[in-house]
Coordinates of C-alpha atoms in Angstrom, one line a residue:
E226 CA 5.8 0.8 -24.8
S227 CA 7.7 -1.2 -22.4
V228 CA 7.0 -1.5 -18.9
R229 CA 10.7 0.0 -17.8
E230 CA 9.9 3.0 -20.0
V231 CA 6.3 3.4 -18.2
L232 CA 8.0 3.0 -14.7
K233 CA 10.8 5.6 -15.9
D234 CA 7.8 8.0 -16.7
Y235 CA 5.8 7.7 -13.8
T236 CA 9.2 7.9 -11.6
T237 CA 10.0 11.4 -13.3
K238 CA 6.3 12.4 -12.7
A239 CA 6.8 11.4 -8.8
K240 CA 10.0 13.3 -8.5
D241 CA 8.6 16.2 -10.0
S242 CA 5.0 16.5 -8.6
P243 CA 5.0 14.2 -5.6
D244 CA 1.7 15.7 -4.3
N245 CA 0.1 14.4 -7.6
V246 CA 1.7 11.2 -8.2
H247 CA 3.3 8.6 -5.9
V248 CA 4.7 5.5 -7.4
I249 CA 5.9 2.3 -5.5
T250 CA 7.4 -1.1 -6.5
V251 CA 6.4 -4.2 -4.4
D252 CA 8.5 -7.5 -4.4
L253 CA 8.2 -10.5 -2.2
Q254 CA 11.4 -12.1 -1.8
Q255 CA 12.0 -16.0 -1.9
T256 CA 10.9 -17.5 1.3
L257 CA 13.7 -17.5 4.1
P258 CA 14.4 -20.6 6.1
T259 CA 14.8 -20.1 9.6
P260 CA 17.2 -20.7 11.2
K261 CA 19.6 -21.4 8.3
L262 CA 21.7 -24.5 8.7
S263 CA 24.1 -26.2 6.5
S264 CA 24.4 -29.6 8.1
G265 CA 23.8 -31.8 11.4
P266 CA 20.7 -33.3 12.6
A267 CA 19.0 -29.8 12.9
F268 CA 19.3 -29.6 9.1
Y269 CA 16.4 -32.0 8.6
K270 CA 14.3 -30.6 10.9
R271 CA 11.2 -28.7 10.2
K272 CA 12.2 -24.8 9.6
L273 CA 10.1 -22.0 10.1
W274 CA 9.6 -20.0 6.8
T275 CA 10.0 -16.3 7.0
Y276 CA 8.5 -13.8 4.4
N277 CA 9.9 -10.5 3.4
V278 CA 8.1 -7.9 1.3
G279 CA 10.0 -5.1 0.0
I280 CA 8.3 -1.7 -1.2
H281 CA 10.4 0.7 -2.9
N282 CA 9.2 4.5 -3.1
C283 CA 10.4 5.5 -6.7
G284 CA 9.8 9.2 -5.9
T285 CA 12.3 9.2 -3.0
G286 CA 14.4 6.2 -3.7
K287 CA 13.8 4.9 0.0
G288 CA 13.1 1.1 0.6
F289 CA 10.8 -0.2 3.1
M290 CA 10.7 -4.0 4.3
F291 CA 7.8 -5.9 6.0
M292 CA 8.8 -9.2 7.5
W293 CA 7.0 -11.8 9.1
D294 CA 7.2 -15.6 9.8
E295 CA 4.6 -18.5 8.5
S296 CA 3.3 -18.7 12.6
I297 CA 1.8 -15.2 11.8
A298 CA 0.3 -15.4 8.5
K299 CA 0.9 -17.0 5.2
R300 CA 2.4 -15.2 1.9
G301 CA -1.1 -14.5 0.0
S302 CA -2.7 -11.2 -1.5
D303 CA -4.4 -10.3 1.8
E304 CA -0.9 -10.2 3.4
I305 CA 0.6 -8.2 0.6
G306 CA -2.1 -5.7 0.4
S307 CA -1.9 -5.2 4.3
C308 CA 1.8 -4.6 3.7
I309 CA 0.8 -1.7 1.2
L310 CA -1.8 -0.6 3.2
K311 CA 0.7 -0.2 6.2
Y312 CA 3.0 1.6 3.8
V313 CA 0.7 3.8 2.6
T314 CA -0.5 4.7 6.0
S315 CA 2.8 5.0 7.8
A316 CA 4.5 6.7 5.0
N317 CA 1.7 9.4 5.1
V318 CA 1.2 9.0 1.2
K319 CA -1.3 11.7 0.3
A320 CA -0.9 12.0 -3.5
K321 CA -3.9 12.2 -5.5
K322 CA -2.8 9.0 -7.9
L323 CA -1.1 6.0 -6.2
V324 CA 0.6 3.9 -8.9
I325 CA 1.8 0.2 -8.0
F326 CA 4.4 -1.7 -10.0
T327 CA 4.9 -5.6 -9.0
D328 CA 5.8 -8.6 -10.2
N329 CA 3.6 -11.8 -10.1
C330 CA 3.9 -11.9 -6.2

């Protein structure tokens, strides 16, 4: 069975029974240089890198974004885990089962 089919099955379960299953997908976006400049002397200066983690609730179709820059934290497993924990607590997830799909972020 392909991952897309498994995701589709879990999404259907999340929509039909949100108290039992909560399904999210997580993606770490490509790093964003801040500020974004195209030319001039400032282009060659050190840029501040900004990170963005997107979490999509498959049951409701709503998306949540978590952004920070490299002066606050890096982009490792601890940071991604913190974003997921923040989502679960702020979205008040109370389902018995949390299913997370992610790429290799």
